[in-house]
Amino acid sequence: MIQPTEVDVLIIGSGAAGLGLALELADHANVMVISKAALDTSNTHYAQGGISAVLSEEDSLDSHVEDTLNAGAGLCDPDIVKWTVSHGPERIAWLIQLGMSFTQTTDSKGNLNYHLTREGGHSHRRVIHAEDATGRAIVATLLAKVTTHPRIRLLERHLAIDLITGKKMGLSTSRCLGAYIFNRDTAQIQVIGARFVVLATGGAGKVYLYTSNPDVATGDGIAMAWRAGCRVANMEFIQFHPTCLYHPQAKSFLISEAVRGEGGRLLLPDGTAFMNQFDPRAELAPRDIVARAIDHEMKRFGCDYVLLDISHKPAQFIIEHFPNIYQRCIELGYDMVKQPIPVVPAAHYTCGGVMTDRYGQTDIDGLYAIGEVAFTGLHGANRMASNSLLECLVFAHAASLDILAQLDTVPWPPSLPAWDESRVTDSDEEVVVSHNWEELRRFMWDYVGIVRTTKRLQRAKHRVELLQSEITEYYSNFRVSNDLIELRNLTLVADLIIRSALQRKESRGLHYTLDYPEPEVITHNTILTPSLDN
């Protein structure tokens, strides 16, 4: 057992939200950032498109708000949307000040401006980007500052197991006091006490068989917050990105929405366009509509994929706008300059999450959640393209202000109990974990995917309850491992998704059920509370 450590702020997660918050806090507080893999392994790193913000004279904050509300299908919090959008330009300026290099272009008068692209759901060009690898550029920019800051300590290949709260310790306070952290290389477990704990763990795409997310997206923050006593909301709204490259070696490589924004067309394998049959905006409709249209056509014709074609554009245009996508396609045998490329939908973004206020504060004092792990009210029933990185930056800044305002008044946590392994042994049945992992992801894909029915959801609920029972018994008897921790979290998150989906007796945004195909007149969020629902 490693000796306990204490820090002012413990940040769990190293994407844009976590790194951005660390940098904004570190001049005034001692910060520790936990990354479960390499520091640059996060959903942010794989984000291609860009950041939506009002940066053009032709655009307006009201237009950005209206587009976000429309995409959110009646479930966005208008006040949160306005507040987030209004802070977008200043967060872009902050990134540029840090050294972020966004793609630029020369206008007709010879002036150099930032290039803005347009994506699904947007009525204007407002997505600022770094070629087609914006997330990678953001992470590199933030890491360049974070890794050299004397008050930021970074722990790679460390995975949070559970949060420590005063309530769990039998104290009078319910405040979050720290976390148990698993070292993936040594299998040792460390206790880290903190005056503030921040979940910036991203989403839960790995709960599905096919996802654009990296392997680390296992819903850890949502699961830990739920076990600690936090409410979650709108977990039924899982966004499936319409266009991931279909290839056995591609591991669902994402094809940016900007390809459609720049004129890419979706075609059936025989070359027939189909999106105009589903929405007047065709390829530029919001993601939920495009993903459902593709799913419908694939099932109707029994095909494994549809085609995305931008080969009608000049070769130089394609290569300059999408150099990384172009290169990856070439590596896998597709030349998007000359031919359409095969694409399929894949789980992409968790619109629901841990409930917070506009400063990232959860139901538990001292515990914050920012980025994809959080439910803020921004995305509603369907996240509009490129609003996710915007949310990360805006809420990281807001959380930093809230934490710094309290820093001098919050005492250090008391002595925290060590991790207890006195009644467990090493497992001799690791195959159980891998089999359960595979079963979970497959039945979630089959039963809780793009199109749902009550019967499919009930089947999934029965399966997930059996899995949870097995995992609880396994977790109680054997020493923890990385795979077991992630499986435990994924299974809990799957249960929350299924329960939320069963409660929604309508079709809205990303939740589409054949049993209730129309939206209800009165909108509502699906809120689950641990003390009532556990």
Short mmCIF file of C-alpha atoms in Angstrom, two decimals:
data_model
loop_
_atom_site.label_atom_id
_atom_site.label_comp_id
_atom_site.label_asym_id
_atom_site.label_seq_id
_atom_site.Cartn_x
_atom_site.Cartn_y
_atom_site.Cartn_z
CA MET A 1 0.00 0.00 0.00
CA ILE A 2 1.43 3.37 -1.01
CA GLN A 3 1.38 6.13 1.60
CA PRO A 4 -1.52 8.59 1.23
CA THR A 5 -1.05 11.81 -0.72
CA GLU A 6 -2.83 15.14 -0.28
CA VAL A 7 -3.41 17.85 -2.89
CA ASP A 8 -5.59 20.93 -3.16
CA VAL A 9 -7.34 19.67 -6.29
CA LEU A 10 -7.45 16.14 -7.69
CA ILE A 11 -8.49 16.07 -11.36
CA ILE A 12 -9.44 12.65 -12.75
CA GLY A 13 -9.06 12.76 -16.53
CA SER A 14 -6.64 14.38 -18.99
CA GLY A 15 -8.76 15.64 -21.89
CA ALA A 16 -9.49 19.27 -22.73
CA ALA A 17 -11.64 19.74 -19.62
CA GLY A 18 -9.17 18.24 -17.16
CA LEU A 19 -6.00 19.77 -18.59
CA GLY A 20 -7.68 23.13 -19.12
CA LEU A 21 -8.87 23.23 -15.51
CA ALA A 22 -5.45 22.18 -14.19
CA LEU A 23 -3.79 25.02 -16.04
CA GLU A 24 -6.29 27.61 -14.81
CA LEU A 25 -5.90 26.48 -11.18
CA ALA A 26 -2.18 25.83 -10.91
CA ASP A 27 -1.00 29.39 -10.29
CA HIS A 28 -3.00 29.34 -7.05
CA ALA A 29 -3.28 25.67 -6.01
CA ASN A 30 -1.40 22.38 -5.99
CA VAL A 31 -3.02 20.15 -8.61
CA MET A 32 -2.78 16.45 -9.46
CA VAL A 33 -4.05 15.10 -12.80
CA ILE A 34 -4.79 11.39 -13.09
CA SER A 35 -4.73 9.83 -16.57
CA LYS A 36 -5.70 6.18 -16.99
CA ALA A 37 -3.49 5.80 -20.07
CA ALA A 38 -0.99 8.16 -21.67
CA LEU A 39 -1.74 11.83 -21.02
CA ASP A 40 -2.81 12.39 -24.62
CA THR A 41 -5.23 9.45 -24.72
CA SER A 42 -8.69 10.97 -24.43
CA ASN A 43 -11.80 11.66 -26.49
CA THR A 44 -10.45 15.18 -26.98
CA HIS A 45 -7.33 13.82 -28.69
CA TYR A 46 -9.48 12.06 -31.30
CA ALA A 47 -11.82 15.01 -31.97
CA GLN A 48 -11.37 16.02 -35.60
CA GLY A 49 -13.91 18.71 -36.38
CA GLY A 50 -13.28 21.70 -34.15
CA ILE A 51 -14.80 24.12 -31.64
CA SER A 52 -18.02 25.98 -32.32
CA ALA A 53 -17.95 29.68 -31.45
CA VAL A 54 -19.29 32.90 -32.92
CA LEU A 55 -16.23 34.41 -34.62
CA SER A 56 -17.65 35.86 -37.83
CA GLU A 57 -19.50 39.12 -38.47
CA GLU A 58 -22.08 37.17 -40.49
CA ASP A 59 -22.84 35.01 -37.44
CA SER A 60 -24.46 35.90 -34.10
CA LEU A 61 -24.77 34.53 -30.57
CA ASP A 62 -28.55 34.32 -31.03
CA SER A 63 -28.06 32.16 -34.12
CA HIS A 64 -25.69 29.80 -32.28
CA VAL A 65 -28.19 29.56 -29.42
CA GLU A 66 -31.09 28.86 -31.79
CA ASP A 67 -29.17 26.15 -33.66
CA THR A 68 -28.19 24.45 -30.37
CA LEU A 69 -31.77 24.55 -29.08
CA ASN A 70 -33.09 23.12 -32.36
CA ALA A 71 -30.56 20.28 -32.34
CA GLY A 72 -31.37 19.55 -28.69
CA ALA A 73 -35.01 18.74 -29.60
CA GLY A 74 -36.64 20.69 -26.80
CA LEU A 75 -34.52 19.50 -23.89
CA CYS A 76 -31.69 22.06 -23.74
CA ASP A 77 -31.65 24.49 -20.82
CA PRO A 78 -31.92 27.84 -22.68
CA ASP A 79 -30.09 29.76 -19.93
CA ILE A 80 -27.16 27.32 -19.96
CA VAL A 81 -27.03 27.41 -23.76
CA LYS A 82 -26.90 31.22 -23.83
CA TRP A 83 -24.32 31.31 -21.07
CA THR A 84 -22.07 28.71 -22.73
CA VAL A 85 -22.27 30.19 -26.22
CA SER A 86 -21.58 33.71 -24.92
CA HIS A 87 -18.29 32.52 -23.36
CA GLY A 88 -17.10 30.73 -26.51
CA PRO A 89 -15.09 33.52 -28.17
CA GLU A 90 -13.11 34.29 -25.02
CA ARG A 91 -12.15 30.63 -24.58
CA ILE A 92 -10.92 30.52 -28.19
CA ALA A 93 -8.87 33.65 -27.46
CA TRP A 94 -7.45 31.92 -24.37
CA LEU A 95 -6.32 28.94 -26.46
CA ILE A 96 -4.72 31.21 -29.04
CA GLN A 97 -2.93 33.05 -26.23
CA LEU A 98 -1.53 29.69 -25.07
CA GLY A 99 -0.12 29.11 -28.56
CA MET A 100 -2.88 27.11 -30.24
CA SER A 101 -2.49 27.24 -34.01
CA PHE A 102 -5.82 27.18 -35.83
CA THR A 103 -6.13 26.79 -39.61
CA GLN A 104 -6.12 30.09 -41.47
CA THR A 105 -7.22 31.15 -44.94
CA THR A 106 -6.88 34.20 -47.18
CA ASP A 107 -10.06 36.03 -48.21
CA SER A 108 -10.77 37.77 -51.53
CA LYS A 109 -9.10 40.96 -50.29
CA GLY A 110 -5.92 39.17 -49.34
CA ASN A 111 -6.61 39.28 -45.59
CA LEU A 112 -5.58 36.31 -43.45
CA ASN A 113 -8.44 35.00 -41.29
CA TYR A 114 -9.17 31.90 -39.30
CA HIS A 115 -10.92 29.31 -41.47
CA LEU A 116 -14.38 28.46 -40.20
CA THR A 117 -16.18 25.34 -41.38
CA ARG A 118 -19.85 24.38 -41.11
CA GLU A 119 -21.18 21.16 -39.64
CA GLY A 120 -24.56 19.49 -39.17
CA GLY A 121 -27.16 21.60 -37.34
CA HIS A 122 -25.23 24.87 -37.79
CA SER A 123 -26.76 27.65 -39.88
CA HIS A 124 -23.41 29.43 -40.27
CA ARG A 125 -19.74 28.64 -40.61
CA ARG A 126 -18.62 28.84 -36.97
CA VAL A 127 -16.40 25.81 -36.35
CA ILE A 128 -12.79 26.92 -35.85
CA HIS A 129 -10.35 24.07 -36.35
CA ALA A 130 -6.77 22.92 -36.76
CA GLU A 131 -7.00 21.10 -40.11
CA ASP A 132 -8.88 17.87 -39.32
CA ALA A 133 -7.11 17.12 -36.03
CA THR A 134 -8.33 19.88 -33.73
CA GLY A 135 -8.49 17.75 -30.59
CA ARG A 136 -4.92 16.57 -31.01
CA ALA A 137 -3.77 20.18 -31.39
CA ILE A 138 -5.68 21.28 -28.26
CA VAL A 139 -4.19 18.48 -26.16
CA ALA A 140 -0.68 19.25 -27.44
CA THR A 141 -1.13 22.96 -26.66
CA LEU A 142 -2.39 22.30 -23.13
CA LEU A 143 0.20 19.60 -22.38
CA ALA A 144 3.03 21.93 -23.41
CA LYS A 145 1.98 24.22 -20.54
CA VAL A 146 0.74 21.63 -18.05
CA THR A 147 3.83 19.40 -18.14
CA THR A 148 6.13 22.31 -17.33
CA HIS A 149 4.07 23.87 -14.55
CA PRO A 150 5.74 23.36 -11.14
CA ARG A 151 2.44 23.00 -9.25
CA ILE A 152 0.88 20.33 -11.46
CA ARG A 153 1.68 16.67 -10.78
CA LEU A 154 0.78 14.19 -13.51
CA LEU A 155 0.12 10.49 -12.99
CA GLU A 156 -0.15 8.42 -16.17
CA ARG A 157 -1.58 4.89 -16.29
CA HIS A 158 -3.52 5.39 -13.06
CA LEU A 159 -7.22 4.55 -12.80
CA ALA A 160 -9.62 5.86 -10.15
CA ILE A 161 -11.56 3.06 -8.44
CA ASP A 162 -13.96 4.97 -6.20
CA LEU A 163 -14.51 8.32 -4.54
CA ILE A 164 -14.12 8.74 -0.79
CA THR A 165 -16.86 10.77 0.92
CA GLY A 166 -17.50 11.75 4.49
CA LYS A 167 -20.79 9.86 4.31
CA LYS A 168 -19.00 6.63 3.40
CA MET A 169 -16.64 7.14 6.35
CA GLY A 170 -19.52 7.72 8.78
CA LEU A 171 -18.62 11.39 9.31
CA SER A 172 -21.05 14.27 9.78
CA THR A 173 -19.98 15.77 6.45
CA SER A 174 -21.02 14.29 3.11
CA ARG A 175 -18.19 16.13 1.32
CA CYS A 176 -15.97 14.38 -1.22
CA LEU A 177 -12.56 13.92 0.43
CA GLY A 178 -10.50 12.06 -2.16
CA ALA A 179 -10.29 8.85 -4.15
CA TYR A 180 -8.73 5.39 -4.34
CA ILE A 181 -6.35 5.20 -7.32
CA PHE A 182 -5.15 2.00 -9.01
CA ASN A 183 -1.66 1.94 -10.56
CA ARG A 184 -2.04 -0.08 -13.77
CA ASP A 185 1.67 -0.98 -13.89
CA THR A 186 2.21 -2.11 -10.29
CA ALA A 187 -1.40 -3.02 -9.32
CA GLN A 188 -0.89 -1.01 -6.11
CA ILE A 189 -3.71 1.14 -4.75
CA GLN A 190 -3.08 4.64 -3.44
CA VAL A 191 -5.26 6.89 -1.31
CA ILE A 192 -5.29 10.51 -2.50
CA GLY A 193 -6.96 13.10 -0.29
CA ALA A 194 -8.05 16.40 -1.79
CA ARG A 195 -9.92 19.52 -0.84
CA PHE A 196 -11.63 19.37 -4.23
CA VAL A 197 -12.10 16.44 -6.60
CA VAL A 198 -12.99 16.95 -10.26
CA LEU A 199 -14.31 14.28 -12.61
CA ALA A 200 -13.18 14.97 -16.19
CA THR A 201 -13.33 11.34 -17.28
CA GLY A 202 -15.23 11.67 -20.56
CA GLY A 203 -18.05 9.45 -21.74
CA ALA A 204 -18.96 5.80 -22.02
CA GLY A 205 -18.72 4.87 -25.70
CA LYS A 206 -17.06 1.52 -24.92
CA VAL A 207 -20.36 0.26 -23.56
CA TYR A 208 -21.19 -0.39 -27.23
CA LEU A 209 -19.63 -2.88 -29.61
CA TYR A 210 -18.84 -0.21 -32.22
CA THR A 211 -17.63 3.19 -31.09
CA SER A 212 -15.47 6.07 -32.25
CA ASN A 213 -14.15 6.45 -28.70
CA PRO A 214 -10.74 5.26 -27.46
CA ASP A 215 -10.51 2.30 -25.09
CA VAL A 216 -10.44 4.57 -22.03
CA ALA A 217 -14.07 5.74 -22.51
CA THR A 218 -15.61 3.34 -19.99
CA GLY A 219 -17.94 5.63 -18.04
CA ASP A 220 -15.75 5.66 -14.94
CA GLY A 221 -16.72 9.12 -13.69
CA ILE A 222 -20.46 8.55 -14.12
CA ALA A 223 -20.25 5.24 -12.27
CA MET A 224 -18.12 6.61 -9.42
CA ALA A 225 -20.37 9.64 -8.96
CA TRP A 226 -23.48 7.44 -8.89
CA ARG A 227 -21.97 5.13 -6.26
CA ALA A 228 -21.03 8.20 -4.22
CA GLY A 229 -24.62 9.48 -4.27
CA CYS A 230 -24.88 11.86 -7.26
CA ARG A 231 -27.91 12.06 -9.52
CA VAL A 232 -27.52 11.41 -13.24
CA ALA A 233 -29.74 12.67 -16.05
CA ASN A 234 -30.68 11.84 -19.66
CA MET A 235 -28.49 8.77 -19.96
CA GLU A 236 -30.73 7.43 -22.74
CA PHE A 237 -29.36 10.02 -25.16
CA ILE A 238 -26.31 8.34 -26.68
CA GLN A 239 -25.13 10.03 -29.83
CA PHE A 240 -24.10 7.76 -32.68
CA HIS A 241 -21.75 9.50 -35.08
CA PRO A 242 -23.15 8.87 -38.55
CA THR A 243 -19.86 8.35 -40.35
CA CYS A 244 -17.11 6.10 -39.07
CA LEU A 245 -14.91 4.36 -41.60
CA TYR A 246 -16.01 0.80 -42.26
CA HIS A 247 -12.91 -1.37 -42.25
CA PRO A 248 -11.83 -4.36 -40.10
CA GLN A 249 -8.56 -2.64 -39.22
CA ALA A 250 -9.93 0.88 -38.76
CA LYS A 251 -11.39 0.34 -35.29
CA SER A 252 -14.20 2.75 -36.19
CA PHE A 253 -11.95 5.55 -37.39
CA LEU A 254 -14.02 8.73 -37.34
CA ILE A 255 -14.75 10.60 -40.57
CA SER A 256 -15.33 14.19 -39.48
CA GLU A 257 -18.70 15.80 -39.98
CA ALA A 258 -16.78 18.57 -41.70
CA VAL A 259 -16.49 16.28 -44.74
CA ARG A 260 -20.25 16.58 -45.15
CA GLY A 261 -20.05 20.24 -44.20
CA GLU A 262 -17.74 20.81 -47.18
CA GLY A 263 -20.00 19.02 -49.65
CA GLY A 264 -19.66 15.28 -48.98
CA ARG A 265 -22.74 13.25 -49.97
CA LEU A 266 -24.11 10.04 -48.50
CA LEU A 267 -24.90 7.34 -51.05
CA LEU A 268 -26.23 3.80 -51.11
CA PRO A 269 -23.76 1.17 -52.38
CA ASP A 270 -25.31 1.56 -55.85
CA GLY A 271 -24.52 5.29 -55.83
CA THR A 272 -28.02 6.60 -55.06
CA ALA A 273 -28.26 9.63 -52.74
CA PHE A 274 -30.84 9.22 -49.96
CA MET A 275 -30.56 11.92 -47.26
CA ASN A 276 -32.99 14.31 -49.00
CA GLN A 277 -35.72 11.71 -48.41
CA PHE A 278 -35.27 12.06 -44.64
CA ASP A 279 -34.65 15.77 -44.05
CA PRO A 280 -34.61 18.94 -46.20
CA ARG A 281 -31.15 19.72 -44.78
CA ALA A 282 -29.94 16.40 -46.25
CA GLU A 283 -26.32 15.70 -45.21
CA LEU A 284 -26.31 18.77 -42.94
CA ALA A 285 -29.18 17.57 -40.74
CA PRO A 286 -28.32 16.99 -37.05
CA ARG A 287 -26.48 13.79 -36.22
CA ASP A 288 -29.46 11.89 -34.79
CA ILE A 289 -31.38 12.27 -38.05
CA VAL A 290 -28.41 11.32 -40.24
CA ALA A 291 -27.50 8.29 -38.09
CA ARG A 292 -31.10 7.00 -38.11
CA ALA A 293 -31.34 7.51 -41.88
CA ILE A 294 -28.16 5.48 -42.45
CA ASP A 295 -29.34 2.77 -40.03
CA HIS A 296 -32.71 2.65 -41.84
CA GLU A 297 -31.15 2.27 -45.28
CA MET A 298 -28.61 -0.34 -44.12
CA LYS A 299 -31.43 -2.46 -42.66
CA ARG A 300 -33.72 -1.89 -45.64
CA PHE A 301 -31.14 -3.09 -48.16
CA GLY A 302 -29.25 -5.49 -45.89
CA CYS A 303 -25.95 -3.73 -46.55
CA ASP A 304 -23.03 -3.45 -44.13
CA TYR A 305 -22.30 0.19 -44.88
CA VAL A 306 -23.22 3.24 -46.97
CA LEU A 307 -20.84 5.47 -48.91
CA LEU A 308 -19.58 8.97 -48.24
CA ASP A 309 -18.47 10.76 -51.40
CA ILE A 310 -16.53 14.01 -51.67
CA SER A 311 -14.57 12.96 -54.78
CA HIS A 312 -16.42 15.59 -56.85
CA LYS A 313 -14.33 18.24 -55.06
CA PRO A 314 -10.83 19.13 -56.35
CA ALA A 315 -8.11 16.80 -55.08
CA GLN A 316 -6.09 19.67 -53.64
CA PHE A 317 -9.14 20.92 -51.69
CA ILE A 318 -9.71 17.49 -50.13
CA ILE A 319 -6.09 16.90 -49.19
CA GLU A 320 -5.65 20.41 -47.74
CA HIS A 321 -8.87 20.32 -45.70
CA PHE A 322 -8.65 16.71 -44.50
CA PRO A 323 -4.98 15.67 -44.53
CA ASN A 324 -5.18 13.22 -41.63
CA ILE A 325 -8.40 11.58 -42.79
CA TYR A 326 -7.02 11.35 -46.33
CA GLN A 327 -3.79 9.73 -45.14
CA ARG A 328 -5.58 7.20 -42.91
CA CYS A 329 -7.92 6.24 -45.75
CA ILE A 330 -4.95 5.77 -48.09
CA GLU A 331 -3.31 3.49 -45.49
CA LEU A 332 -6.46 1.36 -45.47
CA GLY A 333 -6.79 1.21 -49.25
CA TYR A 334 -9.31 4.00 -49.92
CA ASP A 335 -8.57 7.12 -51.96
CA MET A 336 -11.25 9.66 -51.06
CA VAL A 337 -10.01 11.93 -53.86
CA LYS A 338 -11.04 9.32 -56.45
CA GLN A 339 -13.78 7.24 -54.84
CA PRO A 340 -16.49 7.17 -52.15
CA ILE A 341 -15.47 5.64 -48.81
CA PRO A 342 -17.59 3.14 -46.81
CA VAL A 343 -19.02 4.44 -43.53
CA VAL A 344 -21.25 3.22 -40.68
CA PRO A 345 -22.65 4.85 -37.53
CA ALA A 346 -20.87 4.18 -34.21
CA ALA A 347 -21.45 5.22 -30.59
CA HIS A 348 -19.80 8.60 -30.21
CA TYR A 349 -20.98 10.83 -27.36
CA THR A 350 -22.80 10.54 -24.02
CA CYS A 351 -25.21 13.49 -23.86
CA GLY A 352 -26.38 12.69 -20.33
CA GLY A 353 -24.23 12.35 -17.25
CA VAL A 354 -23.64 13.56 -13.71
CA MET A 355 -25.91 16.48 -12.88
CA THR A 356 -24.09 19.76 -12.22
CA ASP A 357 -24.72 23.47 -11.99
CA ARG A 358 -23.08 25.99 -14.32
CA TYR A 359 -19.86 25.81 -12.30
CA GLY A 360 -19.55 22.04 -12.53
CA GLN A 361 -20.59 21.46 -8.90
CA THR A 362 -22.38 18.11 -8.38
CA ASP A 363 -24.80 17.05 -5.63
CA ILE A 364 -21.82 16.35 -3.34
CA ASP A 365 -19.84 19.23 -1.84
CA GLY A 366 -16.29 19.39 -3.13
CA LEU A 367 -17.03 17.14 -6.14
CA TYR A 368 -17.14 18.66 -9.63
CA ALA A 369 -17.83 17.12 -13.04
CA ILE A 370 -16.87 18.84 -16.30
CA GLY A 371 -16.88 17.83 -19.96
CA GLU A 372 -18.63 14.79 -21.37
CA VAL A 373 -19.04 13.14 -17.95
CA ALA A 374 -21.39 15.95 -16.89
CA PHE A 375 -25.02 16.78 -17.58
CA THR A 376 -25.24 20.57 -17.75
CA GLY A 377 -28.34 21.09 -19.85
CA LEU A 378 -26.34 22.28 -22.86
CA HIS A 379 -26.91 19.37 -25.24
CA GLY A 380 -30.52 18.36 -24.57
CA ALA A 381 -31.64 15.31 -26.52
CA ASN A 382 -28.89 15.64 -29.14
CA ARG A 383 -25.52 17.41 -29.02
CA MET A 384 -24.85 19.74 -31.92
CA ALA A 385 -21.55 19.17 -33.68
CA SER A 386 -18.46 20.80 -32.10
CA ASN A 387 -20.33 22.03 -29.01
CA SER A 388 -18.51 19.41 -26.92
CA LEU A 389 -15.06 21.02 -26.93
CA LEU A 390 -16.78 24.35 -26.33
CA GLU A 391 -18.42 22.87 -23.23
CA CYS A 392 -15.12 21.48 -21.96
CA LEU A 393 -13.37 24.84 -22.15
CA VAL A 394 -16.23 26.97 -20.81
CA PHE A 395 -17.07 24.75 -17.84
CA ALA A 396 -13.42 24.14 -16.95
CA HIS A 397 -13.00 27.91 -16.66
CA ALA A 398 -16.21 28.26 -14.63
CA ALA A 399 -15.17 25.44 -12.26
CA SER A 400 -11.77 27.07 -11.77
CA LEU A 401 -13.40 30.32 -10.64
CA ASP A 402 -15.70 28.48 -8.24
CA ILE A 403 -12.90 26.39 -6.73
CA LEU A 404 -10.50 29.31 -6.34
CA ALA A 405 -13.21 31.35 -4.60
CA GLN A 406 -13.44 28.65 -1.90
CA LEU A 407 -9.81 27.55 -1.74
CA ASP A 408 -8.87 29.43 1.43
CA THR A 409 -11.96 28.36 3.35
CA VAL A 410 -12.04 24.58 2.78
CA PRO A 411 -10.02 22.55 5.32
CA TRP A 412 -7.80 19.61 4.48
CA PRO A 413 -9.54 16.22 4.55
CA PRO A 414 -9.14 14.03 7.63
CA SER A 415 -7.01 10.89 7.62
CA LEU A 416 -8.50 8.58 5.01
CA PRO A 417 -8.78 4.78 5.37
CA ALA A 418 -6.45 2.56 3.37
CA TRP A 419 -7.82 0.25 0.69
CA ASP A 420 -8.84 -3.03 2.35
CA GLU A 421 -7.64 -6.21 0.59
CA SER A 422 -7.67 -8.41 3.67
CA ARG A 423 -10.56 -10.62 2.51
CA VAL A 424 -9.80 -11.04 -1.20
CA THR A 425 -7.54 -13.32 -3.24
CA ASP A 426 -5.99 -13.27 -6.71
CA SER A 427 -8.41 -14.33 -9.41
CA ASP A 428 -7.92 -17.56 -11.31
CA GLU A 429 -10.88 -16.83 -13.63
CA GLU A 430 -9.93 -13.75 -15.64
CA VAL A 431 -11.77 -15.25 -18.61
CA VAL A 432 -15.03 -14.37 -16.81
CA VAL A 433 -14.19 -10.67 -17.09
CA SER A 434 -13.39 -10.80 -20.81
CA HIS A 435 -16.50 -12.86 -21.61
CA ASN A 436 -18.76 -10.51 -19.64
CA TRP A 437 -17.19 -7.49 -21.34
CA GLU A 438 -17.91 -8.93 -24.79
CA GLU A 439 -21.47 -9.93 -23.87
CA LEU A 440 -22.28 -6.49 -22.45
CA ARG A 441 -21.08 -4.55 -25.48
CA ARG A 442 -22.85 -6.84 -27.92
CA PHE A 443 -26.28 -6.81 -26.30
CA MET A 444 -26.07 -3.04 -25.80
CA TRP A 445 -25.42 -2.69 -29.54
CA ASP A 446 -28.25 -5.09 -30.46
CA TYR A 447 -30.89 -3.93 -27.99
CA VAL A 448 -30.05 -0.35 -26.93
CA GLY A 449 -28.78 1.12 -30.18
CA ILE A 450 -29.97 3.69 -32.70
CA VAL A 451 -33.52 2.27 -32.93
CA ARG A 452 -35.07 0.76 -29.79
CA THR A 453 -38.21 -1.07 -28.65
CA THR A 454 -39.55 -1.75 -25.18
CA LYS A 455 -39.04 -5.47 -25.68
CA ARG A 456 -35.38 -5.01 -26.66
CA LEU A 457 -34.79 -2.74 -23.68
CA GLN A 458 -36.39 -5.23 -21.29
CA ARG A 459 -34.18 -8.00 -22.67
CA ALA A 460 -31.13 -5.77 -22.14
CA LYS A 461 -32.21 -4.95 -18.59
CA HIS A 462 -32.54 -8.62 -17.73
CA ARG A 463 -29.08 -9.35 -19.13
CA VAL A 464 -27.42 -6.41 -17.39
CA GLU A 465 -28.93 -7.37 -14.02
CA LEU A 466 -27.44 -10.86 -14.33
CA LEU A 467 -24.07 -9.38 -15.24
CA GLN A 468 -24.16 -6.96 -12.31
CA SER A 469 -24.83 -9.83 -9.93
CA GLU A 470 -21.87 -11.80 -11.30
CA ILE A 471 -19.56 -8.79 -11.22
CA THR A 472 -20.54 -7.85 -7.65
CA GLU A 473 -19.68 -11.35 -6.47
CA TYR A 474 -16.42 -11.33 -8.41
CA TYR A 475 -15.49 -7.84 -7.15
CA SER A 476 -16.12 -8.92 -3.55
CA ASN A 477 -13.88 -11.98 -3.69
CA PHE A 478 -10.91 -11.09 -5.89
CA ARG A 479 -8.29 -8.37 -6.07
CA VAL A 480 -9.17 -5.62 -8.48
CA SER A 481 -7.62 -5.35 -11.92
CA ASN A 482 -7.87 -2.71 -14.62
CA ASP A 483 -10.33 -4.79 -16.65
CA LEU A 484 -12.51 -5.57 -13.63
CA ILE A 485 -12.71 -1.90 -12.59
CA GLU A 486 -13.72 -0.85 -16.11
CA LEU A 487 -16.22 -3.71 -16.51
CA ARG A 488 -17.83 -2.83 -13.18
CA ASN A 489 -18.22 0.78 -14.32
CA LEU A 490 -19.44 -0.07 -17.82
CA THR A 491 -22.08 -2.46 -16.51
CA LEU A 492 -23.42 0.16 -14.11
CA VAL A 493 -23.52 2.79 -16.85
CA ALA A 494 -25.27 0.33 -19.18
CA ASP A 495 -27.91 -0.20 -16.50
CA LEU A 496 -28.41 3.56 -16.15
CA ILE A 497 -28.79 3.92 -19.94
CA ILE A 498 -31.35 1.11 -20.12
CA ARG A 499 -33.37 2.34 -17.13
CA SER A 500 -33.45 5.86 -18.54
CA ALA A 501 -34.53 4.59 -21.97
CA LEU A 502 -37.36 2.54 -20.45
CA GLN A 503 -38.65 5.61 -18.61
CA ARG A 504 -38.91 7.74 -21.75
CA LYS A 505 -42.24 6.90 -23.43
CA GLU A 506 -41.60 8.94 -26.56
CA SER A 507 -39.12 9.43 -29.38
CA ARG A 508 -37.00 12.54 -29.06
CA GLY A 509 -33.54 13.40 -30.35
CA LEU A 510 -31.17 10.48 -29.95
CA HIS A 511 -33.77 8.24 -28.29
CA TYR A 512 -35.94 6.65 -30.95
CA THR A 513 -38.32 3.82 -30.09
CA LEU A 514 -40.70 2.05 -32.46
CA ASP A 515 -43.23 1.68 -29.62
CA TYR A 516 -43.52 5.44 -29.07
CA PRO A 517 -42.51 7.03 -32.40
CA GLU A 518 -43.86 10.54 -31.65
CA PRO A 519 -42.56 13.13 -29.16
CA GLU A 520 -44.66 14.04 -26.13
CA VAL A 521 -46.06 17.56 -25.93
CA ILE A 522 -44.51 18.27 -22.51
CA THR A 523 -40.75 17.78 -22.34
CA HIS A 524 -38.87 16.46 -19.33
CA ASN A 525 -35.41 15.29 -18.33
CA THR A 526 -34.92 11.72 -17.16
CA ILE A 527 -33.38 12.03 -13.70
CA LEU A 528 -32.22 9.00 -11.70
CA THR A 529 -31.40 9.33 -7.99
CA PRO A 530 -29.18 6.72 -6.26
CA SER A 531 -30.99 6.70 -2.92
CA LEU A 532 -34.31 6.01 -4.67
CA ASP A 533 -33.23 3.95 -7.66
CA ASN A 534 -30.31 1.85 -6.41
#
